[in-house]
mmCIF file of C-alpha atoms and ligand atoms in Angstrom:
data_model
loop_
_atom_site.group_PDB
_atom_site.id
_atom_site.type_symbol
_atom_site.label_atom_id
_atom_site.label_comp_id
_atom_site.label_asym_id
_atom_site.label_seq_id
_atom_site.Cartn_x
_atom_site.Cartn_y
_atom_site.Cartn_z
ATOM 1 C CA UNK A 407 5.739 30.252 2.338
ATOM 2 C CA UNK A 408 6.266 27.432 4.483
ATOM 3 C CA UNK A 409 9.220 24.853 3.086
ATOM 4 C CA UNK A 410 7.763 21.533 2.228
ATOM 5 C CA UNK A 411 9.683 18.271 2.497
ATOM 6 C CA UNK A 412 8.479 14.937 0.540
ATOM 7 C CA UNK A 413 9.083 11.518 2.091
ATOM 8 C CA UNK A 414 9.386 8.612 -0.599
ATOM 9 C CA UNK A 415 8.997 11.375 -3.513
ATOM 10 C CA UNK A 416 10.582 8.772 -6.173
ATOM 11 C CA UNK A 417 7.248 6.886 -6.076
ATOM 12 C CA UNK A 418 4.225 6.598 -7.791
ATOM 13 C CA UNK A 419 2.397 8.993 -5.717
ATOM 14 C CA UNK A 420 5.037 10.855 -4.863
ATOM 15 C CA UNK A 421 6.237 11.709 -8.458
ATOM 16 C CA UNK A 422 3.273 13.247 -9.200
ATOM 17 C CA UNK A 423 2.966 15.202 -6.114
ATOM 18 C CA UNK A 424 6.301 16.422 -6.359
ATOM 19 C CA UNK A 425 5.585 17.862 -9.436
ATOM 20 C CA UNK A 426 2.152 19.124 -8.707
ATOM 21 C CA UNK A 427 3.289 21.088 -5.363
ATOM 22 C CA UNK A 428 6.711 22.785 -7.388
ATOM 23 C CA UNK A 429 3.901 24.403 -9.965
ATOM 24 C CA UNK A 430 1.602 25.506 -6.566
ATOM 25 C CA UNK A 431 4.284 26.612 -4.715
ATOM 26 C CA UNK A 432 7.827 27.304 -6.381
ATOM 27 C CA UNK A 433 10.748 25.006 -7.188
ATOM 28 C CA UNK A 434 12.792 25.925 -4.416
ATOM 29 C CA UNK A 435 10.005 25.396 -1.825
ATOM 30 C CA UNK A 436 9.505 21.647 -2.373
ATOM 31 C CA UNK A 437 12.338 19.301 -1.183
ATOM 32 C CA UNK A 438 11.742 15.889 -2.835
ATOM 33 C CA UNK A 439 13.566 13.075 -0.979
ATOM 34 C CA UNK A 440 13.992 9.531 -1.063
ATOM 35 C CA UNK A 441 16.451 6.263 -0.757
ATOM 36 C CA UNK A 442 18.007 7.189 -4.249
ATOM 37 C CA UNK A 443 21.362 8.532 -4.593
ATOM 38 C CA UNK A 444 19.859 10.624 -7.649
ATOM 39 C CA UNK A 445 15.840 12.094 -8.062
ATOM 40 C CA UNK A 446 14.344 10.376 -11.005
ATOM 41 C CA UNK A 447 14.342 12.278 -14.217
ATOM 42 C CA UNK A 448 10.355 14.026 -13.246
ATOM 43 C CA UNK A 449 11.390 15.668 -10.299
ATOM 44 C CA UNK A 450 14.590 16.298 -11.377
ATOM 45 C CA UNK A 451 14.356 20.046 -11.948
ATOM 46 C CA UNK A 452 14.164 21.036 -8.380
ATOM 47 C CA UNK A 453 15.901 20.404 -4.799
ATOM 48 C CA UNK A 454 16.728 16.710 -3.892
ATOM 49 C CA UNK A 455 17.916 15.125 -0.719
ATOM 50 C CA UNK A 456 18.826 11.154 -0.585
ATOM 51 C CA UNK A 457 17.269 10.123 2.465
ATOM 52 C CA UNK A 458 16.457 7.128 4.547
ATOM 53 C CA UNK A 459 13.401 7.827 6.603
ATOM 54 C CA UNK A 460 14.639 5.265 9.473
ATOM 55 C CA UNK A 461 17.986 7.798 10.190
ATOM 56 C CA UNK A 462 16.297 10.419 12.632
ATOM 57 C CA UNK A 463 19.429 12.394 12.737
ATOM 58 C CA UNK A 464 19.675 12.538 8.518
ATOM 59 C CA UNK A 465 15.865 13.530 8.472
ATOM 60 C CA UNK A 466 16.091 16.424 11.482
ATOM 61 C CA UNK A 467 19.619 17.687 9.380
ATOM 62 C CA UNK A 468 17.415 18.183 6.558
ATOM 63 C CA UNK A 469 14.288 19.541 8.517
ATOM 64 C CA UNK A 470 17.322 22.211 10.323
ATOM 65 C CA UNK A 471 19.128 22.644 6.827
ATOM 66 C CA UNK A 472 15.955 24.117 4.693
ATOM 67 C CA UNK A 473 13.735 25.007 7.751
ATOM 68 C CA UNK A 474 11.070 22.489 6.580
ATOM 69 C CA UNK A 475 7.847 23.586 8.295
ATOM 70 C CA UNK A 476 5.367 20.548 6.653
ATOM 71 C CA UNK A 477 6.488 16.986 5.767
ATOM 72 C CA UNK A 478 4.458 14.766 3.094
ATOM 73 C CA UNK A 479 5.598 10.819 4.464
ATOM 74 C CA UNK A 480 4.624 8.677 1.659
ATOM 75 C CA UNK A 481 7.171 6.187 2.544
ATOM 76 C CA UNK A 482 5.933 2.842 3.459
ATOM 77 C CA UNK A 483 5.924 -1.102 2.378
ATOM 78 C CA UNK A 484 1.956 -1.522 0.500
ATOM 79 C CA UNK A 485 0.163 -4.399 0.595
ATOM 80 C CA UNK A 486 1.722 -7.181 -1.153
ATOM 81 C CA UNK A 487 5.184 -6.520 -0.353
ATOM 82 C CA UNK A 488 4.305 -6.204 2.985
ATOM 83 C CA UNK A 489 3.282 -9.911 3.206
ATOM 84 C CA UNK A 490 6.861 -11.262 1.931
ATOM 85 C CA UNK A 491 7.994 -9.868 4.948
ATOM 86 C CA UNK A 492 6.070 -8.655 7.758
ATOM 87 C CA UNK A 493 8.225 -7.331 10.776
ATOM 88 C CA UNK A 494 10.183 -5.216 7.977
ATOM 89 C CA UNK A 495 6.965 -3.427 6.978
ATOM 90 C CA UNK A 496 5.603 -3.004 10.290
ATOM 91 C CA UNK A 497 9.018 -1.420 11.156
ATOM 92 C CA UNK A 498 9.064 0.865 8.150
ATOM 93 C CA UNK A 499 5.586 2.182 8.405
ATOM 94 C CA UNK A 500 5.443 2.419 12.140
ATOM 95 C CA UNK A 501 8.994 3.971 12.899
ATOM 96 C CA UNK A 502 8.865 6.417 10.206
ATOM 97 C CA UNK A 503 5.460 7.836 11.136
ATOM 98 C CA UNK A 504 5.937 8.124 14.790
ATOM 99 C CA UNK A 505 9.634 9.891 14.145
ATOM 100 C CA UNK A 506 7.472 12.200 11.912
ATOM 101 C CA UNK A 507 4.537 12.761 13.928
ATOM 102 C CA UNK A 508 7.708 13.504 17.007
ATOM 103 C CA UNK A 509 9.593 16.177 14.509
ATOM 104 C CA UNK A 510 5.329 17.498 14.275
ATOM 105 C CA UNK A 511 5.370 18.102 18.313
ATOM 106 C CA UNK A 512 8.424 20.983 18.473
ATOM 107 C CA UNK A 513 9.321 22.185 14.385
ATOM 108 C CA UNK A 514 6.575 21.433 12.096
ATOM 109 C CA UNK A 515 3.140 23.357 10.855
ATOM 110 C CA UNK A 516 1.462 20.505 9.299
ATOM 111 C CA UNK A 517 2.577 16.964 8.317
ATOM 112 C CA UNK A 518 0.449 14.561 5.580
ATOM 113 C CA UNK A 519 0.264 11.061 5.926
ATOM 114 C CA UNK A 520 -1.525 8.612 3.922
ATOM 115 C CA UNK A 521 -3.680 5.645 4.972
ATOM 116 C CA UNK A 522 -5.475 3.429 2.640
ATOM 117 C CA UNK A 523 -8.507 1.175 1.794
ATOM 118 C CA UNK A 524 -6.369 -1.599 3.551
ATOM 119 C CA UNK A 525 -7.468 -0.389 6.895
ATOM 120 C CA UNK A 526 -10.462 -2.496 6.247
ATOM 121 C CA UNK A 527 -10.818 -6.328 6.666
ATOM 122 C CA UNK A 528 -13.061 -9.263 5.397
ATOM 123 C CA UNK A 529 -15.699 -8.091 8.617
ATOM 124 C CA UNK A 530 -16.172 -4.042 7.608
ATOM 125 C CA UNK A 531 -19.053 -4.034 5.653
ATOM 126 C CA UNK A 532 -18.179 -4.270 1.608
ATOM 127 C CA UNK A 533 -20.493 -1.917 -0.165
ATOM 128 C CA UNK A 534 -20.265 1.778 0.475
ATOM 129 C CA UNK A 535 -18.385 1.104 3.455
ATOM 130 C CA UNK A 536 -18.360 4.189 6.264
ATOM 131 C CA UNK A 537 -16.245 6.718 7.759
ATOM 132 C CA UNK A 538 -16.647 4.697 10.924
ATOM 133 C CA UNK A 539 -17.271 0.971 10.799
ATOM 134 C CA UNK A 540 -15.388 -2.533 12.146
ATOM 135 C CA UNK A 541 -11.789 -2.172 10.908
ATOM 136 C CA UNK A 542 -10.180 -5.849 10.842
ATOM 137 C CA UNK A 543 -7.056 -5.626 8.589
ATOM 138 C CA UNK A 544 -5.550 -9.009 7.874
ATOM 139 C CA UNK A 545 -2.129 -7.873 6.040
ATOM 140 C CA UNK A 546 0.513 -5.890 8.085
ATOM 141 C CA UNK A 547 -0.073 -3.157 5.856
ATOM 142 C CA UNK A 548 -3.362 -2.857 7.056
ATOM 143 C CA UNK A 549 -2.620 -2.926 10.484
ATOM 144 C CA UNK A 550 0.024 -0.913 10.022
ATOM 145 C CA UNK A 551 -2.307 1.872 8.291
ATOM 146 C CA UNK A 552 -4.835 1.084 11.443
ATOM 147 C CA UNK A 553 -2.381 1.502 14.228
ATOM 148 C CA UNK A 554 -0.814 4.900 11.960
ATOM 149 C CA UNK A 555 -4.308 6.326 12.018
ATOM 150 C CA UNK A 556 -4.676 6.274 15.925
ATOM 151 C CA UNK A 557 -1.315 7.919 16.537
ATOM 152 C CA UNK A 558 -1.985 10.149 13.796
ATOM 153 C CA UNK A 559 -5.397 11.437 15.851
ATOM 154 C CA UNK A 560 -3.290 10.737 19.345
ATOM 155 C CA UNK A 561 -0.828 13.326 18.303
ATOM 156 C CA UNK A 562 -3.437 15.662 17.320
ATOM 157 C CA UNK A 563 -5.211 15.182 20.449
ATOM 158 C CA UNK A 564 -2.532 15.253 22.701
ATOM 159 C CA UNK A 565 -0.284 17.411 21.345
ATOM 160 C CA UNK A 566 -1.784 19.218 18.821
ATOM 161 C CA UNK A 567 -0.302 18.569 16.104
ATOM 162 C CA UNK A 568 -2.006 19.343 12.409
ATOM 163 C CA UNK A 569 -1.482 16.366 10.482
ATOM 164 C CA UNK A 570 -4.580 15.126 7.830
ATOM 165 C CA UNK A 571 -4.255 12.208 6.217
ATOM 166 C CA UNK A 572 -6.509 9.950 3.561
ATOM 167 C CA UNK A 573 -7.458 6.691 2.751
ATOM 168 C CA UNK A 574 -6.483 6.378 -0.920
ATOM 169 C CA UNK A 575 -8.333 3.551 -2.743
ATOM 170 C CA UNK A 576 -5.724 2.089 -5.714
ATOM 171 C CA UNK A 577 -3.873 4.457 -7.494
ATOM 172 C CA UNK A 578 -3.489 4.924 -11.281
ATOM 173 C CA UNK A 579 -1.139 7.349 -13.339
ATOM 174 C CA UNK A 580 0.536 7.186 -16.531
ATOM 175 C CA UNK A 581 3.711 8.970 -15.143
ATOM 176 C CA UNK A 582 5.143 6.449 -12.566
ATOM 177 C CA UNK A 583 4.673 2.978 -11.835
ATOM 178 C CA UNK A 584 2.790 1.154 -8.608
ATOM 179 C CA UNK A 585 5.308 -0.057 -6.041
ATOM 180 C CA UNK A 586 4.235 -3.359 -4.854
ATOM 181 C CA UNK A 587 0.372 -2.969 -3.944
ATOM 182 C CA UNK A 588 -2.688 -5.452 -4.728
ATOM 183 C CA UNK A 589 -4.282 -2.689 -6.922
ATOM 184 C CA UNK A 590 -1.061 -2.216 -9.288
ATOM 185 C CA UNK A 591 -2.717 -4.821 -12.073
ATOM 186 C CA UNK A 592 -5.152 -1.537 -12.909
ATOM 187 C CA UNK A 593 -1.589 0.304 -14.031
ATOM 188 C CA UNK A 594 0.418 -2.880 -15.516
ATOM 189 C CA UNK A 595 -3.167 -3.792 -17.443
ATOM 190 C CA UNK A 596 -2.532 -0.680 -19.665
ATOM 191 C CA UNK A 597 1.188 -0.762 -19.888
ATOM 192 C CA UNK A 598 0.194 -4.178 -21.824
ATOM 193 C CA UNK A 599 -2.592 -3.609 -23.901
ATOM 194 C CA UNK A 600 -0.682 -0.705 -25.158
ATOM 195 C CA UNK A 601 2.497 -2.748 -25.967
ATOM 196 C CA UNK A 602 -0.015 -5.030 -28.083
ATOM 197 C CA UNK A 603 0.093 -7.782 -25.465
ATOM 198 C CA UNK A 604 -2.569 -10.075 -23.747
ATOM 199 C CA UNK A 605 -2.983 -9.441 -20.059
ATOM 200 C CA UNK A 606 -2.998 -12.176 -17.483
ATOM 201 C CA UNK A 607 -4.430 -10.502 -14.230
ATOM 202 C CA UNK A 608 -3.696 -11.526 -10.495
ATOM 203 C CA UNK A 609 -7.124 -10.711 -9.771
ATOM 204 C CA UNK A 610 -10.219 -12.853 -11.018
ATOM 205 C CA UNK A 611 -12.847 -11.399 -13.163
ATOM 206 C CA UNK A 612 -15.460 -10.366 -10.787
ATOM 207 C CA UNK A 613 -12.829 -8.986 -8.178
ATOM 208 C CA UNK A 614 -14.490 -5.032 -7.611
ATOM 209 C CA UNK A 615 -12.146 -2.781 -5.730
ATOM 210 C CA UNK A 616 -12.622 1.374 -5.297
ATOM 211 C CA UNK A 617 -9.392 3.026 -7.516
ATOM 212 C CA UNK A 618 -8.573 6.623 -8.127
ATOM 213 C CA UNK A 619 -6.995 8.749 -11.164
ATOM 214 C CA UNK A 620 -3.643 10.273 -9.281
ATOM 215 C CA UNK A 621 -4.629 13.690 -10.563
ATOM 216 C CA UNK A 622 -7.636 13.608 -8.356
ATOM 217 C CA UNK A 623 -5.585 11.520 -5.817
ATOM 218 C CA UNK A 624 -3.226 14.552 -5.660
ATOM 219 C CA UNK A 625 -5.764 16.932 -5.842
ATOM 220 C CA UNK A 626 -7.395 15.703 -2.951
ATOM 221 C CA UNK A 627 -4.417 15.506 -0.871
ATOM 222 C CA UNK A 628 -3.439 19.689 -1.510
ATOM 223 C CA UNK A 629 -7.298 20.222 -0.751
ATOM 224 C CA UNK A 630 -7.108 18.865 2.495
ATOM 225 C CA UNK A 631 -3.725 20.062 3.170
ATOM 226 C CA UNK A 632 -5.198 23.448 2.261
ATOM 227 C CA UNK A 633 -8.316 23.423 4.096
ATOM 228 C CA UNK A 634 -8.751 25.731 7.180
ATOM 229 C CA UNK A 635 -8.063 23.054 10.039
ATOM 230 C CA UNK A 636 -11.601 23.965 11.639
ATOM 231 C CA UNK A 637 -12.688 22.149 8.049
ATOM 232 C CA UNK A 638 -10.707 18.581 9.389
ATOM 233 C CA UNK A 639 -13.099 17.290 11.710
ATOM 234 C CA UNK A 640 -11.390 13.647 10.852
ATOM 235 C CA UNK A 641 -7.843 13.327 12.470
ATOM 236 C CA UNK A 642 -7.540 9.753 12.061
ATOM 237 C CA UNK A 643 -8.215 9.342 7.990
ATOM 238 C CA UNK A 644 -10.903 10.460 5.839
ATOM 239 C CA UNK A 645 -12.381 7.827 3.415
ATOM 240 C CA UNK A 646 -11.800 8.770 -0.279
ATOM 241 C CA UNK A 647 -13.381 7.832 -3.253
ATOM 242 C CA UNK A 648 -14.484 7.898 -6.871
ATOM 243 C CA UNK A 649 -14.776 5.097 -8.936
ATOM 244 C CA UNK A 650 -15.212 1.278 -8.581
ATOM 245 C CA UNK A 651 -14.758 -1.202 -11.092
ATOM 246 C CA UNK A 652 -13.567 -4.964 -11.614
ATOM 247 C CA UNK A 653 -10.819 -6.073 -13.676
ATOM 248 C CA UNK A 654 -13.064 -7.379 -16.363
ATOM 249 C CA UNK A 655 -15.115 -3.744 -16.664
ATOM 250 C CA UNK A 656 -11.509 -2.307 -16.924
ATOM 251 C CA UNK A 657 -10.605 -4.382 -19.503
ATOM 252 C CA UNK A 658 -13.336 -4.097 -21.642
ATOM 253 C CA UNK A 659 -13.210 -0.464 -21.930
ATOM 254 C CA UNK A 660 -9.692 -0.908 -22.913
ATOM 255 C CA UNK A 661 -11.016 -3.105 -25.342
ATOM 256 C CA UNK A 662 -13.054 0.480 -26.342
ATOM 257 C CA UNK A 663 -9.587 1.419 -27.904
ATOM 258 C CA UNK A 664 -7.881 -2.338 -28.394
ATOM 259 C CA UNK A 665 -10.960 -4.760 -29.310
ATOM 260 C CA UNK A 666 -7.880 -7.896 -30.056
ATOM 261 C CA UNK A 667 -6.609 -6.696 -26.426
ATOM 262 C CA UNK A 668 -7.563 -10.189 -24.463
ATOM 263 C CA UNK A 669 -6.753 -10.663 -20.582
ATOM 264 C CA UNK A 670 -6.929 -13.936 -18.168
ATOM 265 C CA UNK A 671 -6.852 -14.329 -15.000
ATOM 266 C CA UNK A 672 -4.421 -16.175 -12.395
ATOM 267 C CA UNK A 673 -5.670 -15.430 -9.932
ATOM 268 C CA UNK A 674 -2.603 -15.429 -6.782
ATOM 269 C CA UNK A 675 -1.838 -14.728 -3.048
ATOM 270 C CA UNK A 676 -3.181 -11.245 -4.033
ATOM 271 C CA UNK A 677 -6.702 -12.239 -3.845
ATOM 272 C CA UNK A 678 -7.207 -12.872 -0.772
ATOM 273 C CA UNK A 679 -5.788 -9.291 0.122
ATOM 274 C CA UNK A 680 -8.329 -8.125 -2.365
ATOM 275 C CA UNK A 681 -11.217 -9.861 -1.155
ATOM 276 C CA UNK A 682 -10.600 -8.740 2.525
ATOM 277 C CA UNK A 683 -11.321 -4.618 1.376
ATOM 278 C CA UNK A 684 -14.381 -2.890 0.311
ATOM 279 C CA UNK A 685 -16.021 -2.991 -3.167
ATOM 280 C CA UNK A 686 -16.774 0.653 -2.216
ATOM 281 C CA UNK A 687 -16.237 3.743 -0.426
ATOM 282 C CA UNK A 688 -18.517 6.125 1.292
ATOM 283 C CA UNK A 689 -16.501 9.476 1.093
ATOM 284 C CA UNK A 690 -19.638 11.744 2.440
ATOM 285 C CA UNK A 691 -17.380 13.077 5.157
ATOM 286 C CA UNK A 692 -14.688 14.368 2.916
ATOM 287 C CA UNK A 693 -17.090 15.966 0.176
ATOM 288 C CA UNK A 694 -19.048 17.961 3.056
ATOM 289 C CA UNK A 695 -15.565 18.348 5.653
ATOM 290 C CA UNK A 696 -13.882 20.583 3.050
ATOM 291 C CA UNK A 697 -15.744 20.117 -0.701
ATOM 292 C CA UNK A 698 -13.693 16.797 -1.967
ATOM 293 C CA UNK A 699 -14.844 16.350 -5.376
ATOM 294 C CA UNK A 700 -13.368 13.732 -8.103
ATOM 295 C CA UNK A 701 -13.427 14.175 -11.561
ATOM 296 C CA UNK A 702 -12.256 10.689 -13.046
ATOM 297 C CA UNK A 703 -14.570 7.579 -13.636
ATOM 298 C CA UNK A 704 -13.791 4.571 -15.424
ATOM 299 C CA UNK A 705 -14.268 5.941 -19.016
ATOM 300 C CA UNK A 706 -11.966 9.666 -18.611
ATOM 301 C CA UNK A 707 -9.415 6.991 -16.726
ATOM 302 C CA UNK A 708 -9.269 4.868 -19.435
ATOM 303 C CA UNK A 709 -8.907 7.842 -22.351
ATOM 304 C CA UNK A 710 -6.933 9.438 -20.571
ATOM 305 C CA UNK A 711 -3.932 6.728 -19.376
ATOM 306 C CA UNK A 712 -4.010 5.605 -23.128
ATOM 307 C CA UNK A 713 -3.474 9.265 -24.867
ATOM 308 C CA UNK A 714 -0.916 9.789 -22.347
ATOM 309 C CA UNK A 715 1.109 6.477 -22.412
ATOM 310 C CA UNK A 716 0.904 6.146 -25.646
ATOM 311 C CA UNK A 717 3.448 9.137 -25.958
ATOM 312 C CA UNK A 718 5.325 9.232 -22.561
ATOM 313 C CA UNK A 719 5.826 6.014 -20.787
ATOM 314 C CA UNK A 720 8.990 7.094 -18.667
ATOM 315 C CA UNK A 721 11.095 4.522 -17.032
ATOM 316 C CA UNK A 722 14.352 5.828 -15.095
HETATM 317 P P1 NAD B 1290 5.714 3.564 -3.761
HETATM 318 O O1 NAD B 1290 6.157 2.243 -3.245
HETATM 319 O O2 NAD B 1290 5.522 3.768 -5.215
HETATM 320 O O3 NAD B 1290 6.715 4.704 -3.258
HETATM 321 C C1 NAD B 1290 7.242 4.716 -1.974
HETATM 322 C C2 NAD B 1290 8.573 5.443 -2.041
HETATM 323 O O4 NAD B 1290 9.126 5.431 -0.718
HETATM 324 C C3 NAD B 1290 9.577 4.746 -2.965
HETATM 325 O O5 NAD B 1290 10.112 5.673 -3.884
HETATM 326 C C4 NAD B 1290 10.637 4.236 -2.006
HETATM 327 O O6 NAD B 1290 11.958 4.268 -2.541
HETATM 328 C C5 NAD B 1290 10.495 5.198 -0.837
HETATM 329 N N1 NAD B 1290 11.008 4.616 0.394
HETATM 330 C C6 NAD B 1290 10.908 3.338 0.833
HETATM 331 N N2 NAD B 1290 11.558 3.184 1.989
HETATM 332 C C7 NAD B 1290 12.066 4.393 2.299
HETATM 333 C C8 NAD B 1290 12.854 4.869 3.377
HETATM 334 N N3 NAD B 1290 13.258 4.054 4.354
HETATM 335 N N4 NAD B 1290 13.197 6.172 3.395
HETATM 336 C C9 NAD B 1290 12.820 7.000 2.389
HETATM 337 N N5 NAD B 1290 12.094 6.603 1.333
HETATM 338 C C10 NAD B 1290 11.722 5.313 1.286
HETATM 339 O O7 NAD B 1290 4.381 3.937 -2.971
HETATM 340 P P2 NAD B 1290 3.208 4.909 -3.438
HETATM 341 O O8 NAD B 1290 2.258 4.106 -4.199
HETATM 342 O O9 NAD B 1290 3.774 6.133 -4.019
HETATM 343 O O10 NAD B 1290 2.541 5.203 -2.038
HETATM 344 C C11 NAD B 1290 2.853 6.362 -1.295
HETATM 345 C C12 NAD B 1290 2.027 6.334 -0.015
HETATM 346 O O11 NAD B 1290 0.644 6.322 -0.352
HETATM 347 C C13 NAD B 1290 2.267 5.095 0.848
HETATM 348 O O12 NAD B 1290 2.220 5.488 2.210
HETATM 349 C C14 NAD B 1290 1.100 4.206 0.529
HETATM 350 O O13 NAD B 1290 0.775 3.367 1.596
HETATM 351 C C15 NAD B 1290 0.009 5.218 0.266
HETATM 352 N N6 NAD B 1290 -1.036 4.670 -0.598
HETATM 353 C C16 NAD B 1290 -0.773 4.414 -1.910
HETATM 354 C C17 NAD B 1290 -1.771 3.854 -2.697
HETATM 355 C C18 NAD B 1290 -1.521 3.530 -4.150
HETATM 356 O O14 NAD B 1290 -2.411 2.924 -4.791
HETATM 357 N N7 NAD B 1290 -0.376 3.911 -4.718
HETATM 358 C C19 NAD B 1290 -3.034 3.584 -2.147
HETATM 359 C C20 NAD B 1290 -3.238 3.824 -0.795
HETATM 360 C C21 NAD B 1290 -2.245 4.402 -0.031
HETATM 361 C C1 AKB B 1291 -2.079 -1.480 -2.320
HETATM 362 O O1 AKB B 1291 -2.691 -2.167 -3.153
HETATM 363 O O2 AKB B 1291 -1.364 -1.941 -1.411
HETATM 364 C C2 AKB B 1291 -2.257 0.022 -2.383
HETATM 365 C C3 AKB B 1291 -3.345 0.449 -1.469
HETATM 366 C C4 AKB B 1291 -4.747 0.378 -1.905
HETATM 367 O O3 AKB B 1291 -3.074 0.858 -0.366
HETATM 368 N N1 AKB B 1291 -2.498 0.389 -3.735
#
């Protein structure tokens, strides 16, 4: 059983897979790490290691101290905090990856990295948007995702190294919460119709972006990971999808379960970012690559974040 290390595991992807890998794979096989001194409370129950991605001699003690033999690096700045400030973010995201993708060359099996919808830019085309297309990212988290997805396919070229990686569309979960991306107003819009509040969305009405459940998020991600590597015929990023919807279709399914739930829009510097990616994905590669299937649309999304956070709305 190879040892698996997790990059940024304190965040709202990383939660989930955290906890999804332990159950597939045993406790004591998934190292969770991140800049906290302490896990939060989900991922609490196994092995921890407070870790700054940018200190290469912290990250290849750890590698050496649990013989890690595949790395998950989820760390990285998303979209909107990206723009407050740029040359941070580029440094993050770049740095990180290609230290990664280095430890890949000499003492790793396989290494996941995730890209995003952000790759795109206001000239890819918007609706069903392919594999392969123009790729003009205007936010340095775009670029950033764009310039991670060439070394990602350079290191697999040159040196052979396995890593797969994905283009997520916008998460949503009920477990953790978004960490600074243009699509988090699909996760805050619930947290406040639930509370019995009106929603005022950074988005306008009409604004259609491609989102994802996280369980089929995750599930995608230990597919591919999975897979036989004669199945990735991608090694830059595959494009992912299964649902798109605006924040006005969102909202009035909520309404489904809160008809006095009301939401406006302001819309803010966040728009732009959204109107520079695709309304939709074309994810044809990834369902015949290696069988990607989702199981969420809009309607088991929406049922199933408000059973859930009704209940269990954890903040650490
Ligand atoms: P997040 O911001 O919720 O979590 C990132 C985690 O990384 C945080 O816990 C943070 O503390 C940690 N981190 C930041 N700097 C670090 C450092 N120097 N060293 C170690 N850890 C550090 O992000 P997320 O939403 O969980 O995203 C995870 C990955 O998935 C990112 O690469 C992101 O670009 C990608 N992605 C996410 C989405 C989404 O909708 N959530 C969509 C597309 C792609
Ligand atoms: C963001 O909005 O920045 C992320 C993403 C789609 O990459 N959720």
């Amino acid at each position: 059983m190879d040892k698996i290390l997790i990059i940024g595991a304190c965040g709202q992807l990383g939660t989930e897979l955290t906890q999804r890998l332990r159950e597939l794979k045993g406790t004591e096989n998934v190292i969770a790490s991140d800049l906290r001194d302490e896990p939060i409370k989900l991922i609490a129950d196994g092995p921890y290691e407070k870790l700054d991605i940018m200190d290469k001699d912290a990250f290849h003690a750890i590698l050496g101290r649990y013989n890690i033999k595949q790395v998950y690096h989820l760390a990285a700045v998303l979209s909107a905090k990206g723009e407050q400030n740029p040359q941070f973010a580029w440094k993050l995201n770049m740095e990180s990856l290609l230290l990664v993708l280095e430890a890949g060359r000499d003492r790793l099996n396989k290494i996941y990295w995730p890209s995003s919808i952000a790759v795109f830019g206001p000239d890819t085309p918007k609706e069903n948007t392919p594999q392969n297309t123009v790729m003009s990212p205007n936010t340095v988290y775009g670029i950033s995702k764009l310039a991670g997805e060439r070394w990602c396919e350079y290191y697999f070229e040159k040196y052979g190294v396995d890593v797969r990686s994905l283009r997520y569309p916008g998460l949503i979960g009920y477990k953790a919460l978004p960490g600074g991306g243009t699509t988090d107003y699909a996760v805050d819009i619930f947290h406040k119709a639930i509370a019995g509040d009106d929603y005022e969305c950074f988005l306008s009405e009409n604004t259609m972006l491609p989102m994802m459940y996280m369980d089929d998020a995750v599930k995608a991600t230990i597919d591919l990971m999975e897979t036989d590597a004669a199945n990735v015929k991608v090694r830059s990023s595959y494009n992912l999808a299964a649902m798109s919807f605006t924040p006005k279709e969102i909202a009035s399914e909520i309404q489904k379960h809160y008809p006095d739930f009301k939401i406006t829009y302001k819309p803010d510097f966040r728009q732009k970012i959204a109107d520079s990616w695709p309304g939709s994905i074309d994810d044809s590669a990834a369902r015949n690559n290696w069988g990607w299937q989702h199981n969420f649309g809009l309607k088991e999304l929406t049922n199933t974040m408000i059973a859930n956070l009704k209940d269990t709305i954890v903040f650490d």
